[in-house]
Amino acid sequence: SQQGEEDPQALSIQEGENATMNCSYKTSINNLQWYRQNSGRGLVHLILIRSNEREKHSGRLRVTLDTSKKSSSLLITASRAADTASYFCAGNAGNMLTFGGGTRLMVKP
Amino acid sequence: DAGITQSPRHKVTETGTPVTLRCHQTENHRYMYWYRQDPGHGLRLIHYSYGVKDTDKGEVSDGYSVSRSKTEDFLLTLESATSSQTSVYFCAISDNGYEQYFGPGTRLTVT
């Protein structure tokens, strides 16, 4: 079973636009994380938001967390062609992560 | 890839044969994980380790075993490979059990 379900499954935007991806999860978590995966590569950790936080920023990334709705969003501002990748949310409970199915983002130059 | 290597990177094997995948880290991280990634399923945890000789099952552990005799190495064994185990396998490490750092992956095909 997947802890997170991302929405949309695929997103295509123009360079310079903002990209928003949403994630819903099922069970209680200690924190929620977002990862990026370029085609054919391993996942790269982007950002972690703790269960007692509501919003967090890192560079062009903004993550929100709503524990009452069991949902999170990832906003990438001023997107670049290099942001083209799949993005996964993952709920952390104990020492384990449970991943969602991912959002495939394509940024057109 | 944060001091993580996986070997082999690609393998083709026949149904019924044993297969061992190796994950090696140079970061001295306590936690190590094995995942499989399949279209439509995202990443699913197979087994993980929280120290030398300390391992536990994940979501999809049936048909897999693991061993960790040294901090730096975590082995995943398919005792008798089946076609349903065709997948891309990722190893990950973590020093705190939170953020994880992934290896480059092993593409396994079982014919």
Coordinates of N, CA, C and O in Angstrom, one line a residue, chain A:
Chain A
S1 N 0.8 -1.2 0.0 CA 0.0 0.0 0.0 C 0.9 1.2 0.0 O 2.0 1.2 0.5
Q2 N 0.4 2.3 -0.5 CA 1.2 3.5 -0.6 C 0.7 4.5 0.5 O -0.5 4.7 0.7
Q3 N 1.7 5.1 1.1 CA 1.3 6.1 2.1 C 0.8 7.3 1.5 O -0.1 7.9 2.0
G4 N 1.5 7.7 0.4 CA 1.1 9.0 -0.3 C 0.5 8.7 -1.6 O 0.9 7.8 -2.3
E5 N -0.4 9.6 -2.0 CA -0.9 9.6 -3.4 C -0.7 10.9 -3.9 O -1.2 11.9 -3.4
E6 N 0.1 11.0 -5.0 CA 0.3 12.3 -5.6 C -0.7 12.7 -6.6 O -1.3 11.8 -7.3
D7 N -0.9 14.0 -6.8 CA -1.8 14.5 -7.7 C -1.3 15.8 -8.3 O -0.9 16.7 -7.5
P8 N -1.1 16.1 -9.6 CA -1.5 15.1 -10.6 C -0.5 14.0 -10.8 O 0.6 14.1 -10.3
Q9 N -0.8 13.1 -11.6 CA 0.2 12.0 -12.0 C 1.2 12.6 -13.0 O 2.4 12.1 -13.0
A10 N 0.8 13.5 -13.8 CA 1.7 14.1 -14.8 C 1.3 15.6 -14.9 O 0.2 16.0 -14.8
L11 N 2.4 16.4 -15.1 CA 2.2 17.8 -15.2 C 3.2 18.4 -16.3 O 4.4 18.1 -16.2
S12 N 2.7 19.2 -17.2 CA 3.5 19.8 -18.2 C 3.4 21.3 -18.2 O 2.2 21.8 -18.3
I13 N 4.5 22.0 -18.0 CA 4.4 23.5 -17.9 C 5.5 24.1 -18.8 O 6.4 23.4 -19.2
Q14 N 5.4 25.4 -18.9 CA 6.5 26.1 -19.6 C 7.5 26.6 -18.6 O 7.2 26.9 -17.4
E15 N 8.7 26.7 -19.1 CA 9.8 27.3 -18.3 C 9.4 28.6 -17.7 O 8.8 29.5 -18.4
G16 N 9.7 28.9 -16.4 CA 9.3 30.1 -15.8 C 8.0 30.1 -15.0 O 7.8 30.9 -14.1
E17 N 7.2 29.1 -15.4 CA 5.9 28.9 -14.6 C 6.2 28.2 -13.3 O 7.2 27.6 -13.1
N18 N 5.2 28.3 -12.4 CA 5.2 27.6 -11.2 C 4.6 26.2 -11.3 O 3.6 26.0 -12.1
A19 N 5.1 25.2 -10.6 CA 4.5 23.9 -10.6 C 4.1 23.5 -9.2 O 4.8 23.6 -8.3
T20 N 2.9 23.0 -9.1 CA 2.3 22.6 -7.8 C 1.9 21.1 -7.9 O 1.2 20.7 -8.8
M21 N 2.4 20.4 -6.9 CA 2.1 19.0 -6.8 C 1.5 18.7 -5.4 O 2.0 19.3 -4.4
N22 N 0.5 17.9 -5.4 CA -0.2 17.6 -4.1 C 0.0 16.1 -3.7 O 0.2 15.2 -4.6
C23 N 0.0 15.9 -2.4 CA 0.2 14.5 -1.9 C -0.8 14.3 -0.7 O -1.0 15.2 0.1
S24 N -1.5 13.2 -0.7 CA -2.3 12.8 0.4 C -1.8 11.5 1.0 O -1.3 10.7 0.3
Y25 N -1.9 11.4 2.3 CA -1.4 10.2 3.0 C -2.4 9.7 3.9 O -3.4 10.3 4.2
K26 N -2.1 8.5 4.4 CA -3.2 7.7 5.1 C -3.1 7.7 6.6 O -4.1 7.7 7.3
T27 N -1.8 7.5 7.1 CA -1.7 7.2 8.5 C -0.9 8.3 9.2 O -0.3 9.2 8.5
S28 N -0.8 8.3 10.4 CA 0.0 9.3 11.2 C 1.5 9.3 10.8 O 2.0 8.2 10.6
I29 N 2.1 10.4 10.7 CA 3.5 10.5 10.3 C 4.3 11.4 11.3 O 3.7 12.2 12.0
N30 N 5.6 11.1 11.3 CA 6.5 12.0 12.1 C 6.9 13.2 11.2 O 7.1 14.3 11.7
N31 N 7.1 12.9 10.0 CA 7.4 14.0 9.0 C 7.0 13.5 7.6 O 6.7 12.4 7.4
L32 N 7.0 14.5 6.7 CA 6.8 14.1 5.3 C 7.9 14.7 4.5 O 8.4 15.8 4.7
Q33 N 8.3 13.9 3.5 CA 9.5 14.3 2.7 C 9.1 14.3 1.2 O 8.2 13.6 0.8
W34 N 9.9 15.1 0.5 CA 9.7 15.1 -1.0 C 11.1 14.7 -1.6 O 12.1 15.2 -1.1
Y35 N 11.0 13.9 -2.6 CA 12.2 13.5 -3.3 C 12.0 13.7 -4.8 O 10.9 13.7 -5.3
R36 N 13.1 13.9 -5.5 CA 13.1 14.0 -7.0 C 13.9 12.8 -7.6 O 14.9 12.4 -7.0
Q37 N 13.4 12.4 -8.7 CA 14.1 11.3 -9.5 C 14.2 11.7 -10.9 O 13.1 11.8 -11.6
N38 N 15.4 11.8 -11.4 CA 15.6 12.0 -12.8 C 15.6 10.6 -13.5 O 15.9 9.6 -12.8
S39 N 15.3 10.6 -14.7 CA 15.1 9.4 -15.5 C 16.3 8.5 -15.3 O 17.4 8.9 -15.6
G40 N 16.1 7.2 -14.9 CA 17.2 6.3 -14.8 C 18.1 6.5 -13.6 O 19.2 5.8 -13.6
R41 N 17.8 7.4 -12.7 CA 18.7 7.6 -11.6 C 18.0 7.3 -10.3 O 16.8 7.0 -10.2
G42 N 18.8 7.4 -9.2 CA 18.2 7.2 -7.9 C 17.5 8.4 -7.4 O 17.6 9.5 -8.0
L43 N 16.8 8.3 -6.3 CA 16.0 9.5 -5.8 C 16.9 10.4 -5.0 O 17.9 10.0 -4.4
V44 N 16.6 11.7 -5.1 CA 17.4 12.7 -4.4 C 16.4 13.4 -3.4 O 15.3 13.9 -3.7
H45 N 16.9 13.5 -2.1 CA 16.1 14.1 -1.1 C 16.0 15.7 -1.3 O 17.0 16.3 -1.6
L46 N 14.8 16.2 -1.3 CA 14.6 17.6 -1.5 C 14.4 18.4 -0.2 O 15.0 19.4 0.1
I47 N 13.4 17.9 0.5 CA 13.0 18.7 1.7 C 12.2 17.9 2.6 O 11.5 16.9 2.2
L48 N 12.3 18.2 3.9 CA 11.5 17.4 5.0 C 10.7 18.5 5.8 O 11.3 19.5 6.1
I49 N 9.5 18.1 6.0 CA 8.7 19.0 6.9 C 8.1 18.1 8.0 O 7.6 17.0 7.8
R50 N 8.3 18.6 9.2 CA 7.9 17.9 10.4 C 6.4 18.0 10.6 O 5.8 18.9 10.2
S51 N 5.9 17.1 11.4 CA 4.4 17.0 11.6 C 3.9 18.3 12.3 O 2.7 18.6 12.3
N52 N 4.8 19.0 13.1 CA 4.3 20.2 13.8 C 4.6 21.5 13.0 O 4.5 22.6 13.5
E53 N 5.1 21.3 11.8 CA 5.3 22.5 10.9 C 4.2 22.6 9.9 O 3.6 21.6 9.5
R54 N 3.9 23.8 9.4 CA 2.9 24.0 8.4 C 3.4 24.4 7.1 O 2.8 24.1 6.0
E55 N 4.6 25.0 7.1 CA 5.2 25.5 5.8 C 6.7 25.5 6.0 O 7.2 25.8 7.0
K56 N 7.4 25.2 4.8 CA 8.8 25.2 4.9 C 9.3 25.6 3.5 O 8.7 25.3 2.5
H57 N 10.4 26.4 3.4 CA 11.0 26.9 2.2 C 12.4 26.4 2.1 O 13.1 26.3 3.0
S58 N 12.8 26.1 0.8 CA 14.2 25.8 0.5 C 14.4 26.3 -0.9 O 14.0 25.6 -1.9
G59 N 15.1 27.4 -1.1 CA 15.4 27.9 -2.4 C 14.1 28.2 -3.2 O 13.2 28.9 -2.7
R60 N 13.9 27.5 -4.3 CA 12.7 27.7 -5.1 C 11.5 26.7 -4.7 O 10.5 26.7 -5.3
L61 N 11.8 26.0 -3.6 CA 10.8 25.0 -3.2 C 10.0 25.6 -2.0 O 10.6 26.2 -1.1
R62 N 8.7 25.3 -2.0 CA 7.9 25.6 -0.9 C 7.0 24.4 -0.6 O 6.3 24.0 -1.5
V63 N 7.0 23.9 0.6 CA 6.2 22.8 1.0 C 5.2 23.2 2.1 O 5.6 23.9 3.0
T64 N 4.0 22.7 2.0 CA 3.0 22.9 3.1 C 2.6 21.5 3.6 O 2.7 20.5 2.8
L65 N 2.1 21.5 4.8 CA 1.6 20.3 5.4 C 0.4 20.6 6.2 O 0.4 21.5 7.0
D66 N -0.7 19.9 6.0 CA -1.9 20.0 6.7 C -2.2 18.6 7.3 O -2.8 17.8 6.6
T67 N -1.9 18.5 8.6 CA -2.1 17.2 9.2 C -3.5 16.8 9.4 O -3.9 15.7 9.5
S68 N -4.4 17.9 9.5 CA -5.8 17.6 9.7 C -6.4 17.0 8.5 O -7.4 16.2 8.6
K69 N -5.9 17.3 7.3 CA -6.4 16.8 6.1 C -5.5 15.7 5.5 O -5.7 15.1 4.5
K70 N -4.4 15.4 6.2 CA -3.4 14.5 5.8 C -3.0 14.8 4.4 O -3.0 13.9 3.5
S71 N -2.5 16.0 4.2 CA -2.1 16.4 2.8 C -0.9 17.3 2.8 O -0.7 18.0 3.8
S72 N -0.2 17.3 1.7 CA 1.0 18.2 1.6 C 1.0 18.7 0.2 O 0.5 18.0 -0.8
S73 N 1.7 19.8 -0.1 CA 1.9 20.3 -1.4 C 3.3 20.7 -1.6 O 4.0 21.2 -0.6
L74 N 3.8 20.5 -2.8 CA 5.1 21.0 -3.2 C 5.0 22.0 -4.3 O 4.4 21.7 -5.3
L75 N 5.5 23.2 -4.1 CA 5.5 24.3 -5.1 C 6.9 24.5 -5.5 O 7.8 24.8 -4.7
I76 N 7.1 24.4 -6.8 CA 8.4 24.8 -7.4 C 8.2 26.1 -8.2 O 7.4 26.2 -9.1
T77 N 8.8 27.2 -7.8 CA 8.6 28.5 -8.4 C 9.6 28.7 -9.5 O 10.7 28.1 -9.5
A78 N 9.2 29.5 -10.5 CA 10.1 29.8 -11.6 C 10.8 28.6 -12.2 O 12.1 28.5 -12.2
S79 N 10.0 27.7 -12.7 CA 10.6 26.4 -13.1 C 11.6 26.5 -14.2 O 11.5 27.4 -15.0
R80 N 12.5 25.5 -14.3 CA 13.5 25.4 -15.3 C 13.4 24.1 -16.0 O 12.9 23.1 -15.4
A81 N 14.0 24.0 -17.2 CA 14.0 22.7 -17.9 C 14.6 21.6 -17.1 O 14.2 20.5 -17.1
A82 N 15.6 22.0 -16.3 CA 16.3 21.0 -15.4 C 15.5 20.5 -14.3 O 15.9 19.5 -13.7
D83 N 14.3 21.1 -14.1 CA 13.4 20.6 -13.0 C 12.6 19.4 -13.6 O 11.9 18.7 -12.8
T84 N 12.7 19.1 -14.8 CA 12.0 17.9 -15.4 C 12.5 16.7 -14.7 O 13.6 16.3 -14.7
A85 N 11.5 16.0 -14.1 CA 11.8 14.8 -13.3 C 10.5 14.2 -12.7 O 9.4 14.8 -12.9
S86 N 10.6 13.2 -12.0 CA 9.5 12.7 -11.2 C 9.7 13.1 -9.8 O 10.8 13.1 -9.3
Y87 N 8.6 13.5 -9.1 CA 8.6 13.9 -7.7 C 7.7 13.0 -6.9 O 6.6 12.7 -7.2
F88 N 8.3 12.6 -5.8 CA 7.6 11.7 -4.9 C 7.5 12.3 -3.5 O 8.5 12.8 -2.9
C89 N 6.4 12.1 -2.9 CA 6.2 12.4 -1.4 C 6.4 11.1 -0.7 O 6.2 10.0 -1.2
A90 N 6.8 11.2 0.5 CA 7.0 10.0 1.4 C 6.7 10.3 2.8 O 7.3 11.3 3.4
G91 N 5.9 9.5 3.4 CA 5.5 9.7 4.8 C 6.5 8.9 5.7 O 6.8 7.7 5.4
N92 N 7.0 9.5 6.7 CA 8.0 8.9 7.6 C 7.3 8.5 8.9 O 6.8 9.4 9.7
A93 N 7.2 7.3 9.2 CA 6.7 6.8 10.5 C 7.7 5.8 11.1 O 8.1 4.9 10.3
G94 N 8.2 6.0 12.3 CA 9.3 5.2 12.8 C 10.5 5.5 12.0 O 10.9 6.7 11.7
N95 N 11.3 4.5 11.5 CA 12.5 4.7 10.7 C 12.3 4.4 9.3 O 13.2 4.2 8.5
M96 N 11.0 4.3 8.8 CA 10.7 3.9 7.5 C 9.9 4.9 6.7 O 9.2 5.8 7.3
L97 N 10.1 4.9 5.4 CA 9.4 5.8 4.5 C 8.4 5.0 3.7 O 8.8 3.9 3.3
T98 N 7.3 5.5 3.5 CA 6.3 4.9 2.5 C 6.0 5.9 1.4 O 5.6 7.1 1.7
F99 N 6.3 5.6 0.2 CA 6.3 6.5 -0.9 C 4.9 6.4 -1.7 O 4.3 5.4 -1.7
G100 N 4.6 7.6 -2.2 CA 3.5 7.7 -3.2 C 4.0 7.3 -4.6 O 5.1 7.0 -4.8
G101 N 3.0 7.3 -5.5 CA 3.3 6.9 -6.9 C 4.0 7.9 -7.7 O 4.5 7.6 -8.8
G102 N 4.1 9.2 -7.3 CA 4.9 10.2 -8.0 C 4.1 11.0 -8.9 O 3.1 10.6 -9.5
T103 N 4.7 12.2 -9.2 CA 4.2 13.1 -10.2 C 5.3 13.3 -11.2 O 6.4 13.6 -10.9
R104 N 5.0 13.1 -12.5 CA 6.0 13.3 -13.6 C 5.8 14.7 -14.1 O 4.8 15.1 -14.6
L105 N 6.9 15.5 -13.8 CA 6.9 16.9 -14.2 C 7.7 17.1 -15.5 O 8.9 16.7 -15.5
M106 N 7.1 17.8 -16.5 CA 7.9 18.1 -17.7 C 7.9 19.7 -17.8 O 6.8 20.3 -17.8
V107 N 9.1 20.3 -17.9 CA 9.2 21.7 -18.0 C 9.7 22.0 -19.4 O 10.9 21.6 -19.7
K108 N 8.9 22.6 -20.2 CA 9.3 22.8 -21.6 C 10.1 24.1 -21.7 O 9.7 25.2 -21.2
P109 N 11.2 24.1 -22.4 CA 12.0 25.4 -22.6 C 11.3 26.4 -23.5 O 10.4 26.0 -24.2

